[in-house]
C-alpha atoms as one frame of an Amber mdcrd trajectory, in Angstrom:
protein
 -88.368  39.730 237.506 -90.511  42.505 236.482 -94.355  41.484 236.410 -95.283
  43.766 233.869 -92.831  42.445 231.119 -91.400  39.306 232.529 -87.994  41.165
 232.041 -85.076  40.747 234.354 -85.079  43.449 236.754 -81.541  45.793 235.971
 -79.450  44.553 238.805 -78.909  47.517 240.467 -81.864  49.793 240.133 -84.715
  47.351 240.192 -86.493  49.152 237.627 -88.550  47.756 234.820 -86.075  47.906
 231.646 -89.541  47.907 228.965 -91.718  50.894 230.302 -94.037  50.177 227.717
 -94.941  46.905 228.579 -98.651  45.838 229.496 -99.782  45.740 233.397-100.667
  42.379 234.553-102.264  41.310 237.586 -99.960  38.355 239.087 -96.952  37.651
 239.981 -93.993  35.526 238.004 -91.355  33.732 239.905 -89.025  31.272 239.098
 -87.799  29.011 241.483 -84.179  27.807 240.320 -82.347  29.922 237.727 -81.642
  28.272 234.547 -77.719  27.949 234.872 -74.557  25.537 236.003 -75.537  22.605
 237.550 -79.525  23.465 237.531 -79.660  23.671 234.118 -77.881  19.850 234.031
 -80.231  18.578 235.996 -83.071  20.242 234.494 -82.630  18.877 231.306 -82.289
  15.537 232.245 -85.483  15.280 234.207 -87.424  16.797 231.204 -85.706  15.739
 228.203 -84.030  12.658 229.638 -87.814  11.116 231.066 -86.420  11.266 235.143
 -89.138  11.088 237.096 -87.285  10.872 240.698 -85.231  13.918 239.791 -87.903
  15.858 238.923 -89.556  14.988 242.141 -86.707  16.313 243.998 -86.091  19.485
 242.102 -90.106  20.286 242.844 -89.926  19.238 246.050 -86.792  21.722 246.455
 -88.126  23.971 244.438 -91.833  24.071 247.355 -88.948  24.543 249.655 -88.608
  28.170 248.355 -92.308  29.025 248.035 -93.948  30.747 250.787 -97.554  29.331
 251.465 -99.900  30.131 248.597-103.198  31.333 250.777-104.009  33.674 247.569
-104.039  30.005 245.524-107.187  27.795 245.058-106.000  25.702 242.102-103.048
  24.559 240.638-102.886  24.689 236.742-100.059  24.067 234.813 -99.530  24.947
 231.272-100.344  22.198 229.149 -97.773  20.311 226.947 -98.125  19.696 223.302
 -98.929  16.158 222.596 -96.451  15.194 220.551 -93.804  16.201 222.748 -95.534
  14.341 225.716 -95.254  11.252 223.246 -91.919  11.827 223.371 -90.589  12.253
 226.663 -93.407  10.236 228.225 -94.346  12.509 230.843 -95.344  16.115 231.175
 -92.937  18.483 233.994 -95.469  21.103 234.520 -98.310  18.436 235.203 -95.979
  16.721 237.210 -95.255  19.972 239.138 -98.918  20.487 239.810 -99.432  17.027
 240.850 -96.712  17.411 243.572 -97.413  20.934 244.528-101.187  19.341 245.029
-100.005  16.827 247.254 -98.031  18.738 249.171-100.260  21.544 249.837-103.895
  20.286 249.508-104.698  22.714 247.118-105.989  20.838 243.908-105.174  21.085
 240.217-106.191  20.696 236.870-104.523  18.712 234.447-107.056  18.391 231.883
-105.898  21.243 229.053-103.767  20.413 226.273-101.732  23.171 223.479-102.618
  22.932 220.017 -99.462  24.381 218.538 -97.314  21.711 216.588 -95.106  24.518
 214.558 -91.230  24.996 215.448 -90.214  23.694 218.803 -89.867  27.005 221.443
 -86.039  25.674 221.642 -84.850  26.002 218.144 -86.182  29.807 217.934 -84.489
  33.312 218.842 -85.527  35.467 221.247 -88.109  37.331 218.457 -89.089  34.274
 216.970 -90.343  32.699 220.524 -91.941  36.513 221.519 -93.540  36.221 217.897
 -95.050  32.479 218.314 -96.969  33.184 221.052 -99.291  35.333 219.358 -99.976
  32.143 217.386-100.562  29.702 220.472-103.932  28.094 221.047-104.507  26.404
 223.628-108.058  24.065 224.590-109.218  22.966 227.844-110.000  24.930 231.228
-113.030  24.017 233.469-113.665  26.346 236.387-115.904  25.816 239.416-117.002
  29.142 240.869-114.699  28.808 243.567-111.394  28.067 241.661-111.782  30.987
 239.570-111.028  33.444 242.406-106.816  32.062 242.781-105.300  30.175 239.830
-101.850  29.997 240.419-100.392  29.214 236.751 -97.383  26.095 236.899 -94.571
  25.820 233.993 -91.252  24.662 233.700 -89.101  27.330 232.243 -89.154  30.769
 231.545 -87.397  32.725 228.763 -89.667  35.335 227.608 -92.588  34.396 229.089
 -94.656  34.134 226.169 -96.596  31.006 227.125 -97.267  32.247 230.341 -98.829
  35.405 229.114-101.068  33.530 226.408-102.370  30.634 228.815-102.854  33.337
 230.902-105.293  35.450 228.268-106.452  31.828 227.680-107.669  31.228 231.216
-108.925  34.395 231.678-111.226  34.199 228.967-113.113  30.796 230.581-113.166
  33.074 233.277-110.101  32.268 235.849-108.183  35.085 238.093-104.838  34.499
 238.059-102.657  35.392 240.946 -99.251  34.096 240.244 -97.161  32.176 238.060
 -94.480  29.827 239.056 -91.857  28.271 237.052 -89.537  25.909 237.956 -86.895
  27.683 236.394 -86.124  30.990 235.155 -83.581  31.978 232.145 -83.245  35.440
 232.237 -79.482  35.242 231.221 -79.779  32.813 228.187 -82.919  35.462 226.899
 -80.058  38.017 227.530 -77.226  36.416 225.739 -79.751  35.420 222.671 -80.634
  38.991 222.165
């Protein structure tokens, strides 16, 4: 995945297929791609509330992660309160609350997104590049320390939007990001859409 444009890399030459997209500083990866049996499972530990399978795909998922030593804190992108309402617990909080655990670095769970428009889900490829620009989010406290390695947590990937504008967000209360890890990455749905 390209860390310039979030793009899938072209499978044989590696190369960026958007030249013109904006340089960022950090690094995306997914941990499980977003297909076959994955995607089942994926959907019912978000959608279907299942706690102890979402445990295990994290825990899998850490399995794949080399040790952050760049990371100081743990932040995952916050969900939109209605939909935590609904599915009674958040995956990317959840993620940072296990990847905590297991690593001793801490995290902070204490932002929350503002959008309530269309769901992400029910959108096209433009229409999810286009909300983002729309996206506020609130929340963010920094010590001096934790601003040096934020490692940025979410579930999925598409376009990688909402990474990019929590991201800005962040960096405007003053955070360095160094990487962003998803659970799982759907470069060939975003493909197929277009």
């Amino acid at each position: 995945m390209c860390i310039r444009c979030l793009a899938t890399f072209e499978r044989e030459t590696r190369h960026c297929p958007d030249e013109r997209a904006n340089v960022d500083d950090y690094i995306v990866q997914g941990l499980f791609r977003y297909e076959g049996i994955a995607r089942e499972m994926f959907g019912l530990a978000k959608f279907g509330g299942n706690r102890a399978l979402a445990d295990f795909l994290i825990e899998r998922g850490i399995m794949r992660l080399a040790y952050p030593s760049d990371v100081h804190l743990w932040v995952p992108v916050p969900p939109e309160r209605t939909r935590l309402l609904v599915r009674g617990f958040s995956l990317p909080d959840r993620m940072a609350w296990r990847i905590g655990m297991l690593t001793g670095i801490p995290c902070a769970i204490d932002g929350s997104s503002l959008h309530a428009e269309k769901e992400q889900k029910k959108l096209d490829r433009p229409g999810r590049l286009s909300e983002r620009l729309h996206r506020e989010w609130s929340g963010g406290r920094f010590s001096p320390h934790h601003r040096s390695g934020v490692a940025i947590l979410d579930d999925l990937v598409t376009t990688g939007g909402t990474i990019r504008s929590f991201a800005t967000f962040l960096r405007k209360k003053g955070a360095r990001i160094v990487r962003a890890i998803t659970l799982f990455d759907a470069p060939l749905r975003v493909e197929r859409e277009s």
